[in-house]
Coordinates of N, CA and C and ligand atoms in Angstrom, one line a residue:
M9 N 0.8 -1.4 0.2 CA -0.1 0.0 0.0 C 0.7 1.1 -0.1
G10 N 0.9 2.0 -1.1 CA 1.9 3.1 -1.0 C 1.7 4.3 -0.3
M11 N 0.6 4.4 0.2 CA -0.1 5.2 1.1 C 0.8 5.2 2.6
L12 N 1.0 3.9 3.0 CA 1.7 3.7 4.2 C 3.0 4.1 4.5
I13 N 3.4 4.8 5.3 CA 4.6 5.6 5.4 C 5.8 4.6 6.3
N14 N 4.9 4.2 7.6 CA 5.8 3.6 8.6 C 4.8 2.9 9.2
K15 N 5.4 1.5 9.8 CA 4.3 0.4 10.5 C 5.4 0.2 11.8
F16 N 5.0 0.4 13.0 CA 6.3 -0.3 14.2 C 5.2 -0.3 15.3
K17 N 5.7 -0.9 16.8 CA 5.0 -1.0 17.8 C 5.6 -0.3 18.6
I18 N 4.8 0.3 19.4 CA 5.3 0.8 20.5 C 4.3 0.2 21.9
H19 N 5.2 -0.3 23.0 CA 4.5 -1.3 23.7 C 3.5 -2.3 23.1
N20 N 2.2 -2.2 23.3 CA 1.7 -3.3 22.7 C 0.8 -2.6 21.6
I21 N 1.0 -1.6 21.4 CA 0.1 -0.7 20.3 C 1.0 -0.7 19.0
E22 N -0.1 -1.1 17.9 CA 0.5 -1.2 16.8 C 0.2 0.2 16.0
I23 N 1.4 0.9 15.5 CA 1.3 2.3 15.2 C 1.4 2.3 13.5
E24 N 0.8 2.8 12.7 CA 1.0 2.8 11.3 C 0.5 4.4 11.0
V25 N 1.5 5.0 10.2 CA 1.7 6.1 9.8 C 1.4 6.1 8.5
V26 N 0.4 7.2 8.0 CA 0.1 7.3 6.8 C 0.3 8.7 6.2
E27 N 0.4 9.0 4.7 CA 0.7 10.3 4.1 C -0.4 11.6 4.5
S28 N -1.9 10.8 4.4 CA -2.9 12.1 4.5 C -3.5 11.9 5.4
K29 N -4.9 12.6 5.6 CA -6.1 12.3 6.4 C -6.8 11.3 5.3
K30 N -6.8 11.5 4.1 CA -7.8 10.5 3.5 C -7.0 9.3 3.5
A31 N -5.7 9.3 3.5 CA -5.2 7.6 3.6 C -5.5 7.1 5.1
M32 N -5.5 8.1 6.0 CA -5.9 7.6 7.6 C -7.4 6.8 7.7
G33 N -8.3 7.7 6.8 CA -9.5 7.4 6.7 C -9.8 6.1 5.9
L34 N -8.9 6.0 4.8 CA -9.0 4.9 4.1 C -8.7 3.6 4.9
R35 N -7.5 3.7 5.7 CA -7.1 2.4 6.4 C -7.9 2.1 7.4
A36 N -8.6 3.1 8.0 CA -9.3 2.5 9.2 C -10.4 1.9 8.6
A37 N -11.0 2.8 7.7 CA -12.2 2.0 7.0 C -11.8 0.8 6.4
E38 N -10.7 0.3 5.9 CA -10.7 -0.9 5.5 C -10.6 -1.8 6.7
M39 N -9.8 -1.4 8.0 CA -9.9 -2.3 9.0 C -11.4 -2.6 9.4
I40 N -12.1 -1.5 9.6 CA -13.3 -2.1 9.8 C -14.5 -2.7 9.0
A41 N -14.2 -2.3 8.0 CA -15.1 -3.4 6.9 C -14.6 -4.7 6.7
E42 N -13.0 -5.0 6.9 CA -12.8 -6.4 7.3 C -13.3 -7.2 8.3
R43 N -13.3 -6.4 9.1 CA -14.2 -7.1 10.4 C -15.6 -7.1 10.3
M44 N -16.3 -6.1 9.5 CA -17.5 -6.3 9.4 C -18.0 -7.6 8.6
L45 N -17.1 -7.7 7.6 CA -17.2 -8.9 6.7 C -17.2 -10.4 7.3
A46 N -16.3 -10.2 8.4 CA -16.1 -11.5 9.3 C -17.3 -11.3 10.2
K47 N -18.1 -10.7 10.9 CA -18.8 -10.6 11.7 C -20.0 -9.4 11.0
N48 N -20.9 -10.1 10.5 CA -22.1 -9.0 10.1 C -23.1 -8.5 11.1
D49 N -23.0 -8.9 12.5 CA -23.4 -8.0 13.3 C -22.6 -7.6 14.3
I50 N -21.5 -6.9 13.8 CA -20.6 -6.5 14.8 C -21.0 -5.2 15.4
V51 N -20.5 -5.1 16.7 CA -21.0 -3.9 17.5 C -19.7 -3.3 17.5
L52 N -20.1 -1.6 16.5 CA -19.2 -0.8 16.7 C -19.3 0.5 18.0
G53 N -18.1 0.8 18.4 CA -18.1 2.3 19.1 C -17.9 3.1 18.2
L54 N -18.3 4.3 18.2 CA -18.0 5.5 17.2 C -18.0 6.6 17.8
S55 N -17.2 7.7 17.3 CA -17.0 9.0 18.1 C -17.1 9.9 16.9
T56 N -17.3 11.3 17.4 CA -17.3 12.4 16.7 C -16.6 13.2 16.4
G57 N -16.6 14.3 16.0 CA -15.5 15.4 16.0 C -14.9 15.2 14.5
S58 N -13.7 16.2 14.1 CA -13.4 16.0 12.9 C -12.4 14.8 12.4
T59 N -11.7 14.3 13.1 CA -10.9 12.9 12.7 C -11.7 12.1 12.3
P60 N -12.8 11.6 12.5 CA -13.4 10.4 11.8 C -13.8 10.8 10.5
L61 N -14.2 11.9 10.3 CA -15.0 12.4 8.8 C -14.5 11.4 7.8
P62 N -12.9 11.7 7.4 CA -12.3 10.7 6.5 C -12.8 9.0 6.5
V63 N -12.9 8.8 7.8 CA -13.1 7.6 7.8 C -14.9 7.1 7.6
Y64 N -15.4 8.1 7.7 CA -17.0 7.9 7.5 C -17.1 8.0 6.1
A65 N -16.3 8.8 5.1 CA -16.4 9.2 3.8 C -15.9 7.7 3.0
A66 N -15.0 6.9 3.6 CA -14.8 5.7 3.1 C -15.4 4.8 3.5
L67 N -16.1 4.8 4.4 CA -17.3 3.7 4.8 C -18.2 3.7 4.2
I68 N -18.8 5.1 3.6 CA -19.7 5.3 3.0 C -19.5 4.8 1.3
A69 N -18.5 5.1 0.9 CA -17.9 4.8 -0.4 C -18.3 3.6 -0.2
F70 N -17.4 2.3 0.6 CA -17.8 0.9 0.4 C -18.9 0.7 0.2
Y71 N -19.9 1.7 1.3 CA -21.0 1.0 1.2 C -22.1 1.4 -0.1
T72 N -21.8 2.1 -0.6 CA -22.3 2.4 -2.1 C -21.5 2.1 -3.3
K73 N -20.4 1.3 -3.0 CA -20.2 0.3 -3.7 C -20.6 -1.2 -3.4
K74 N -21.2 -1.3 -2.6 CA -22.2 -2.7 -2.2 C -21.2 -3.6 -1.5
M75 N -19.7 -3.2 -1.0 CA -18.8 -3.9 -0.8 C -19.4 -4.4 1.0
I76 N -20.1 -3.5 1.6 CA -20.3 -3.9 2.9 C -21.8 -3.2 3.4
S77 N -22.4 -4.1 4.4 CA -23.9 -3.5 4.1 C -24.1 -3.2 6.0
F78 N -24.6 -2.5 6.7 CA -24.5 -2.4 8.0 C -26.2 -2.5 8.7
K79 N -27.0 -3.2 7.7 CA -28.1 -4.0 8.2 C -28.2 -4.4 9.5
D80 N -27.2 -5.4 9.8 CA -27.2 -5.9 11.1 C -26.2 -5.2 12.2
V81 N -25.2 -4.3 12.0 CA -24.5 -3.7 12.7 C -25.1 -2.9 14.0
K82 N -24.4 -2.9 14.9 CA -25.1 -1.8 16.2 C -23.9 -0.9 16.2
T83 N -24.7 0.2 16.6 CA -23.2 0.9 16.8 C -23.7 2.2 18.4
F84 N -22.7 2.0 19.3 CA -22.8 2.7 20.3 C -21.9 4.3 20.2
N85 N -22.4 5.2 20.0 CA -21.3 6.4 20.1 C -20.8 6.7 21.3
L86 N -19.6 7.3 21.6 CA -18.6 7.4 22.7 C -19.5 8.4 23.6
D87 N -19.8 9.6 23.3 CA -20.4 10.6 23.9 C -21.5 11.4 23.3
E88 N -22.0 12.0 24.2 CA -22.8 13.3 23.9 C -22.8 14.6 24.7
Y89 N -23.2 15.4 24.4 CA -23.5 16.6 25.2 C -24.3 16.6 26.1
Y90 N -24.6 17.2 26.9 CA -25.9 16.9 28.1 C -25.8 18.4 28.6
P91 N -27.2 18.7 28.8 CA -28.4 18.3 27.7 C -28.5 19.0 26.7
I92 N -29.1 18.2 25.7 CA -29.3 18.6 24.5 C -29.8 17.9 23.7
E93 N -30.9 18.0 22.8 CA -31.9 17.6 21.7 C -31.2 17.1 20.8
P94 N -31.6 16.0 20.4 CA -31.1 15.4 19.0 C -31.2 16.1 17.8
S95 N -32.3 16.7 18.2 CA -32.6 17.6 16.6 C -31.5 19.2 16.6
N96 N -30.7 19.4 17.7 CA -29.9 20.5 17.7 C -28.6 20.1 17.0
K97 N -28.4 21.0 16.0 CA -27.3 20.7 14.8 C -25.7 20.6 15.5
Q98 N -25.9 21.1 16.7 CA -24.5 20.9 17.4 C -24.4 19.5 18.2
S99 N -25.5 18.7 18.3 CA -25.7 17.3 18.9 C -24.6 16.4 18.1
Y100 N -24.0 15.7 19.1 CA -23.4 14.5 18.2 C -24.4 13.6 17.5
Q101 N -25.6 13.3 17.7 CA -26.4 12.5 17.1 C -27.0 13.2 15.6
Y102 N -26.7 14.4 15.9 CA -27.2 15.3 14.2 C -25.6 15.1 13.7
A103 N -24.8 15.2 14.1 CA -23.4 15.0 13.2 C -23.3 13.9 12.7
M104 N -23.6 12.7 13.6 CA -23.5 11.4 12.9 C -24.8 11.0 12.1
K105 N -25.9 11.5 12.3 CA -26.9 11.0 10.9 C -26.4 12.1 9.9
R106 N -25.8 13.1 9.9 CA -25.5 14.0 8.6 C -24.1 13.1 8.4
D107 N -23.2 12.8 9.1 CA -21.8 12.6 8.2 C -21.6 10.8 8.4
L108 N -22.8 10.1 8.5 CA -22.6 8.9 8.4 C -24.2 8.0 8.3
F109 N -25.0 8.2 9.1 CA -26.0 7.3 9.6 C -27.4 7.5 8.2
S110 N -27.0 8.6 7.9 CA -28.1 8.9 6.8 C -27.5 8.2 5.4
Q111 N -26.7 8.2 5.7 CA -26.0 7.4 4.0 C -25.6 6.2 3.7
I112 N -26.0 5.5 5.0 CA -26.0 3.9 4.9 C -27.0 3.1 5.5
D113 N -27.1 1.8 5.2 CA -28.4 1.0 5.5 C -28.9 0.7 7.0
I114 N -28.0 1.3 7.7 CA -28.1 0.7 9.2 C -29.8 1.3 9.9
P115 N -30.5 0.4 10.4 CA -31.6 0.4 11.1 C -31.3 1.6 12.3
P116 N -32.4 2.6 12.1 CA -32.2 3.7 13.3 C -32.4 2.8 14.5
E117 N -33.2 1.7 14.8 CA -33.1 1.3 16.1 C -31.6 0.3 16.7
N118 N -30.8 0.5 15.8 CA -29.3 -0.2 15.9 C -28.3 1.0 16.4
I119 N -28.7 2.0 16.2 CA -28.0 3.2 16.7 C -28.3 3.7 18.3
H120 N -27.2 3.9 18.6 CA -27.2 4.1 20.1 C -26.4 5.1 20.6
F121 N -26.7 6.4 21.6 CA -26.4 7.3 22.2 C -26.5 7.3 23.8
P122 N -26.1 8.1 24.3 CA -26.6 8.0 25.7 C -27.8 9.3 25.8
D123 N -28.8 9.0 26.5 CA -29.8 9.7 26.8 C -29.7 11.0 27.3
C124 N -29.6 12.0 26.4 CA -29.0 13.6 27.0 C -30.3 14.6 27.0
L125 N -31.7 14.2 26.8 CA -32.4 15.3 27.1 C -32.9 15.9 28.6
I126 N -32.9 16.9 28.6 CA -33.0 17.7 29.8 C -33.5 16.8 30.7
S127 N -34.6 16.2 30.5 CA -35.6 15.3 31.5 C -35.0 14.2 31.6
D128 N -33.7 13.7 31.0 CA -33.3 12.5 31.3 C -32.4 12.5 32.5
S129 N -32.3 11.8 33.8 CA -31.7 11.9 34.6 C -30.2 10.9 34.1
P130 N -28.9 11.8 34.3 CA -27.7 11.5 34.0 C -27.3 9.8 34.6
V131 N -27.6 9.5 35.8 CA -27.3 8.7 36.2 C -28.1 7.5 35.9
K132 N -29.4 7.6 35.3 CA -30.0 6.7 34.9 C -29.5 6.3 33.4
A133 N -29.3 7.7 32.8 CA -29.1 7.4 31.3 C -27.6 6.7 31.1
S134 N -26.8 6.8 32.2 CA -25.4 6.3 32.1 C -25.4 4.8 32.4
R135 N -26.2 4.6 33.4 CA -26.8 3.0 33.8 C -27.1 2.3 32.8
N136 N -28.0 3.0 32.2 CA -28.8 2.2 31.1 C -27.7 2.1 29.7
Y137 N -26.8 3.1 29.6 CA -25.8 2.8 28.3 C -25.2 1.7 28.9
E138 N -24.4 1.6 29.6 CA -23.6 0.4 30.3 C -24.2 -0.8 29.8
H139 N -25.5 -1.1 30.4 CA -26.3 -2.2 30.5 C -26.7 -2.5 28.9
L140 N -27.1 -1.2 28.1 CA -27.2 -1.6 26.8 C -25.9 -2.1 25.7
I141 N -24.9 -1.5 26.6 CA -23.5 -2.1 25.4 C -23.4 -3.7 26.2
A142 N -23.7 -4.0 27.3 CA -23.4 -5.4 27.7 C -24.2 -6.3 27.1
K143 N -25.7 -6.0 27.3 CA -26.6 -6.6 26.5 C -26.7 -6.9 24.9
S144 N -26.0 -6.3 24.1 CA -25.6 -6.4 22.9 C -24.2 -7.2 22.8
G145 N -23.5 -7.5 23.9 CA -22.6 -8.4 24.0 C -20.9 -7.9 23.8
G146 N -21.3 -6.2 24.1 CA -20.0 -5.7 24.1 C -19.7 -5.3 23.0
I147 N -18.5 -3.9 23.2 CA -18.1 -3.4 21.9 C -17.2 -4.4 21.3
D148 N -17.4 -4.8 20.1 CA -16.1 -5.7 19.3 C -15.2 -4.4 18.4
L149 N -15.4 -3.4 18.0 CA -14.5 -2.6 17.5 C -15.0 -1.0 17.9
L150 N -13.7 -0.2 18.5 CA -14.2 1.1 18.7 C -13.2 1.9 18.0
L151 N -13.8 2.9 17.3 CA -12.9 3.9 16.5 C -12.8 5.2 17.6
G152 N -12.0 5.5 17.9 CA -11.8 6.6 18.8 C -10.7 7.8 18.1
G153 N -11.0 9.2 18.8 CA -10.4 10.4 18.1 C -9.2 10.4 19.8
I154 N -8.7 11.3 19.9 CA -8.2 11.8 21.1 C -8.2 13.3 20.9
G155 N -8.6 14.0 22.0 CA -8.4 15.3 22.4 C -6.7 15.6 22.8
Q156 N -6.7 17.1 22.4 CA -5.5 17.9 22.7 C -5.0 17.4 24.1
N157 N -5.8 17.4 25.1 CA -5.7 17.1 26.4 C -5.2 15.4 26.4
A158 N -5.6 14.6 25.7 CA -5.4 13.3 25.7 C -6.7 12.5 26.0
H159 N -7.8 13.5 26.1 CA -9.2 12.9 26.4 C -9.4 11.8 25.2
I160 N -10.2 10.8 25.6 CA -10.5 9.8 24.8 C -12.2 9.9 25.7
G161 N -13.0 9.8 24.1 CA -14.3 10.3 24.5 C -14.5 11.5 25.1
F162 N -15.0 11.8 26.2 CA -14.7 13.0 27.0 C -14.2 12.7 28.5
N163 N -13.5 11.7 28.4 CA -13.1 11.6 29.5 C -11.9 12.5 29.9
E164 N -12.1 13.7 30.4 CA -11.1 14.8 30.8 C -10.3 14.5 31.6
P165 N -9.0 14.7 31.8 CA -8.2 14.4 32.9 C -8.7 15.3 33.9
P166 N -8.4 14.9 35.0 CA -7.8 13.6 35.3 C -9.0 12.1 35.5
A167 N -8.7 11.2 34.7 CA -9.4 10.1 34.6 C -9.2 8.9 35.2
Q168 N -9.9 8.2 35.6 CA -9.6 6.8 36.0 C -9.6 5.7 35.1
S169 N -9.0 4.5 35.0 CA -8.9 3.8 33.8 C -9.9 2.9 34.4
D170 N -10.7 2.8 35.5 CA -11.9 2.0 35.5 C -13.2 2.3 35.4
S171 N -13.3 3.8 35.1 CA -14.4 4.7 35.1 C -15.4 4.1 34.3
R172 N -16.5 4.1 34.2 CA -17.8 3.9 33.6 C -18.4 5.1 33.1
T173 N -19.3 4.8 32.1 CA -20.3 5.7 31.4 C -21.1 6.9 32.8
R174 N -20.6 8.4 32.5 CA -21.1 8.8 33.4 C -21.1 10.5 32.7
L175 N -21.7 11.4 33.8 CA -22.0 12.7 33.3 C -20.5 13.2 33.5
I176 N -20.0 14.0 33.0 CA -18.6 15.0 33.2 C -18.9 16.2 33.1
E177 N -17.9 17.0 33.5 CA -18.0 18.7 33.4 C -16.7 18.7 32.0
L178 N -17.1 19.5 31.3 CA -16.2 19.6 29.9 C -14.9 20.6 30.4
T179 N -13.7 20.5 30.2 CA -12.9 21.5 30.8 C -13.0 22.6 29.9
E180 N -12.3 23.7 30.2 CA -12.5 25.2 29.8 C -11.7 24.7 28.3
E181 N -10.7 24.1 28.1 CA -9.7 24.0 26.9 C -10.7 23.5 26.1
T182 N -11.2 22.2 26.6 CA -12.0 21.5 25.3 C -13.4 22.1 24.9
R183 N -14.0 23.0 25.9 CA -14.8 24.0 25.3 C -14.4 25.0 24.4
K184 N -13.6 25.4 24.6 CA -12.8 26.4 23.8 C -12.5 26.1 22.5
I185 N -11.9 24.8 22.4 CA -11.7 23.9 21.1 C -13.2 23.7 20.3
N186 N -14.1 23.5 21.1 CA -15.1 22.8 20.4 C -16.3 24.2 20.1
S187 N -15.6 25.0 20.4 CA -16.3 25.9 20.2 C -16.5 26.6 18.6
R188 N -15.6 26.0 17.6 CA -15.3 26.5 16.6 C -16.5 25.9 16.0
F189 N -17.3 24.9 16.2 CA -18.6 24.7 16.2 C -19.7 25.4 16.4
F190 N -19.8 26.5 17.2 CA -20.6 27.1 18.0 C -20.6 28.7 17.6
A191 N -21.5 29.4 17.6 CA -21.4 30.9 17.4 C -20.4 31.4 18.3
T192 N -20.8 31.2 19.6 CA -20.0 31.7 20.9 C -19.7 30.7 21.7
I193 N -18.6 30.8 22.5 CA -18.0 29.7 23.5 C -19.1 29.2 24.7
E194 N -20.0 30.5 25.0 CA -20.9 30.2 25.9 C -22.0 29.5 25.5
E195 N -22.3 29.2 24.1 CA -23.1 28.0 23.9 C -22.9 26.7 23.8
V196 N -21.5 27.0 24.0 CA -21.0 25.1 23.9 C -21.2 24.5 25.3
P197 N -22.0 23.5 25.3 CA -22.6 22.8 26.7 C -21.6 22.5 27.8
Q198 N -21.8 22.7 29.0 CA -20.7 22.6 29.9 C -20.7 21.2 30.3
Y199 N -21.3 20.2 30.0 CA -21.7 19.0 30.7 C -21.8 17.9 29.4
A200 N -21.2 16.7 29.6 CA -21.5 15.6 28.4 C -21.7 14.3 29.4
I201 N -22.3 13.2 28.8 CA -22.2 12.0 29.0 C -21.2 11.2 28.1
T202 N -20.2 10.7 28.8 CA -19.2 10.0 28.2 C -19.2 8.3 28.7
M203 N -19.2 7.4 27.5 CA -18.6 6.1 28.2 C -17.1 6.4 29.1
G204 N -17.2 5.5 30.0 CA -15.9 5.6 30.8 C -14.5 5.1 30.1
L205 N -13.4 5.5 30.6 CA -12.2 5.0 29.9 C -12.4 3.1 30.2
G206 N -13.2 2.7 31.6 CA -13.2 1.4 32.0 C -14.2 0.7 30.6
T207 N -15.2 1.2 30.2 CA -16.0 0.9 29.2 C -14.9 0.9 28.1
I208 N -14.6 1.9 27.8 CA -13.6 2.0 26.3 C -12.8 0.9 26.4
L209 N -11.8 0.7 27.3 CA -11.0 -0.5 27.3 C -11.6 -2.0 27.6
D210 N -12.9 -1.9 27.4 CA -13.5 -3.2 27.7 C -13.5 -3.8 26.4
S211 N -13.7 -2.9 25.0 CA -14.0 -2.9 23.8 C -12.8 -4.4 23.4
K212 N -13.1 -4.9 22.3 CA -12.2 -6.3 22.1 C -11.2 -5.7 21.1
E213 N -11.6 -4.7 20.3 CA -10.3 -3.9 19.7 C -10.5 -2.4 19.5
I214 N -9.4 -1.9 19.5 CA -9.6 -0.3 19.6 C -9.0 0.4 18.2
I215 N -9.3 1.2 17.1 CA -8.6 2.3 16.3 C -8.6 3.4 16.8
L216 N -7.2 4.0 17.3 CA -7.6 5.2 17.4 C -7.1 6.0 16.2
C217 N -7.8 7.0 15.5 CA -7.0 8.0 14.6 C -6.6 9.4 15.0
A218 N -5.6 9.9 14.5 CA -5.2 11.3 14.9 C -4.6 12.0 13.7
S219 N -5.0 13.1 13.4 CA -4.6 13.7 12.5 C -4.1 15.2 12.9
G220 N -2.8 16.0 12.0 CA -2.7 17.6 12.3 C -1.6 17.5 13.5
T221 N -0.8 18.8 13.5 CA 0.4 18.8 14.1 C 0.0 19.2 15.8
A222 N -1.4 19.6 15.8 CA -1.6 19.9 17.2 C -2.1 18.7 18.1
K223 N -1.8 17.4 17.3 CA -2.1 16.2 18.2 C -0.8 15.3 18.4
S224 N 0.2 16.0 18.0 CA 1.4 15.3 17.6 C 2.1 15.0 19.0
E225 N 2.7 16.3 20.0 CA 3.0 16.1 21.4 C 1.9 15.2 22.1
T226 N 0.5 15.3 21.6 CA -0.4 14.5 23.0 C -0.1 13.2 22.5
I227 N -0.1 12.6 21.0 CA 0.2 11.2 20.8 C 1.6 10.9 21.3
Y228 N 2.4 11.5 21.4 CA 3.9 11.4 22.1 C 3.7 10.8 23.6
K229 N 2.8 12.0 24.4 CA 2.6 11.6 25.7 C 1.8 10.0 25.9
A230 N 0.9 10.2 25.3 CA 0.2 8.7 25.3 C 0.7 7.4 24.9
L231 N 2.1 7.9 24.5 CA 2.5 6.4 23.8 C 3.9 6.3 24.9
W232 N 4.5 7.4 25.3 CA 5.6 7.4 26.4 C 5.3 7.9 27.5
E233 N 4.5 8.3 28.4 CA 4.4 8.6 29.4 C 3.8 7.3 29.9
K234 N 4.2 7.0 31.6 CA 3.6 5.8 32.2 C 1.9 5.8 32.1
P235 N 1.4 5.0 32.1 CA -0.4 5.2 32.2 C -0.7 5.9 33.5
N236 N -1.2 6.9 33.3 CA -1.7 7.9 34.3 C -2.9 8.8 34.2
P237 N -3.8 9.2 35.1 CA -5.1 9.8 35.0 C -4.7 11.1 34.3
N238 N -3.9 11.7 34.3 CA -3.6 13.1 33.8 C -3.5 13.1 32.3
V239 N -3.0 11.9 31.7 CA -2.9 11.7 30.3 C -4.0 10.5 30.0
P240 N -5.1 10.8 29.9 CA -6.1 9.4 29.9 C -5.9 8.6 28.7
A241 N -5.2 9.0 27.7 CA -5.1 8.0 26.6 C -3.5 7.0 26.8
T242 N -2.9 7.5 27.8 CA -1.9 6.6 28.0 C -2.3 5.1 28.7
Y243 N -3.8 5.3 29.3 CA -4.2 3.7 29.6 C -4.5 2.6 28.4
L244 N -4.7 3.5 27.1 CA -4.4 2.4 26.3 C -3.2 1.5 26.1
Q245 N -2.4 1.8 26.4 CA -1.0 1.0 26.4 C -1.1 -0.4 26.8
N246 N -2.2 -0.4 28.2 CA -2.5 -1.8 28.6 C -3.7 -2.6 27.8
H247 N -4.2 -2.0 26.6 CA -5.1 -3.0 25.9 C -4.3 -4.1 24.9
Q248 N -4.6 -4.9 24.7 CA -3.9 -6.0 24.1 C -4.3 -6.0 22.9
N249 N -5.4 -5.1 22.1 CA -5.8 -5.1 20.4 C -5.7 -3.6 20.3
C250 N -4.9 -3.1 20.1 CA -5.2 -1.5 19.9 C -4.1 -1.0 19.0
R251 N -4.8 0.0 18.3 CA -3.8 0.2 16.9 C -4.0 1.9 17.0
F252 N -3.0 2.2 16.6 CA -3.3 3.7 16.2 C -2.8 4.3 14.6
I253 N -3.5 5.1 14.1 CA -3.5 5.3 12.5 C -3.4 6.5 12.3
L254 N -1.9 7.2 11.9 CA -1.8 8.4 12.2 C -1.6 9.1 11.1
E255 N -2.2 10.5 10.7 CA -1.5 11.0 9.7 C -0.2 11.7 9.9
R256 N 0.7 11.6 8.9 CA 2.0 12.1 9.3 C 2.3 13.2 10.1
A257 N 1.5 14.3 10.0 CA 1.7 15.5 11.0 C 1.6 15.1 12.7
A258 N 0.7 14.1 12.6 CA 0.2 13.9 14.0 C 1.3 12.9 14.5
A259 N 2.1 12.3 13.8 CA 3.0 11.5 14.5 C 4.3 12.0 14.1
G260 N 4.6 13.1 13.9 CA 6.0 14.2 13.9 C 6.6 13.6 15.1
R261 N 6.0 13.9 16.4 CA 7.1 13.9 17.7 C 7.5 12.4 17.7
I262 N 6.8 11.6 17.7 CA 7.1 10.3 17.7 C 8.2 9.5 16.7
L263 N 8.3 10.2 15.5 CA 9.0 10.2 14.7 C 10.3 10.6 14.5
D264 N 10.5 11.9 15.2 CA 11.7 12.4 15.7 C 12.8 11.7 15.9
Ligands
PGA312 P1 -11.3 16.1 17.0 O1 -11.9 15.9 18.3 O2 -11.5 14.5 16.0 O3 -12.2 17.1 16.4 O4 -9.7 16.6 17.1 C1 -11.2 14.7 18.8 C2 -11.5 14.3 20.4 O5 -12.1 15.4 21.0 O6 -11.6 13.6 20.8

């Protein structure tokens, strides 16, 4: 594959460095498609943000070419703002529908998000989410991004490796970074419900994608700091089946 620049292992983690965001998306989508072909009722953990967009574009292309079907696939998104209406354009449910679900054949009842209406109790919603994940047999493959502060999902530092789905308060840094999707920073919700790190680490396989120089230092710390709550992504070092697919710029510091 011409687009692959480098492939190596740090601790247990397989690292693949590719030349562009498009190549990152294609590589991750190829792996997801392979797993889908091996298990048509696969349970996927999915994330939002800018990073997975090329992955979703490639998955949609595979679906359009009839290479894969999502008819029996179940999805659990990692997180959602709280409180928020699914019809709100800033909600992650809205983004996932726009960027993936409306363009593939997944049945709506197979799509899961934490219940994040103002009327939903976050404690009940979190417990229910864990229950639904367990009932579906657990997450087979989780596609994650990474925040500049090394959060996975919305597990802001400090985050414990055994944390479960829960309500969290977003840090000012995360709200500032996410304000690019809102008119003003005041509009960025202060809370979210996120799968815990423990929930994420229970996934049978994890693919983490990262692109851009802003993630380069974060990726370095995630791989080279001892697992600790202040760099939540360091706990991925303990996972037995985890792969980082990095666009060249995000790998800059580890290739130095
Ligand atoms: P991004 O967000 O993909 O928009 O950079 C990643 C994250 O915060 O997990």
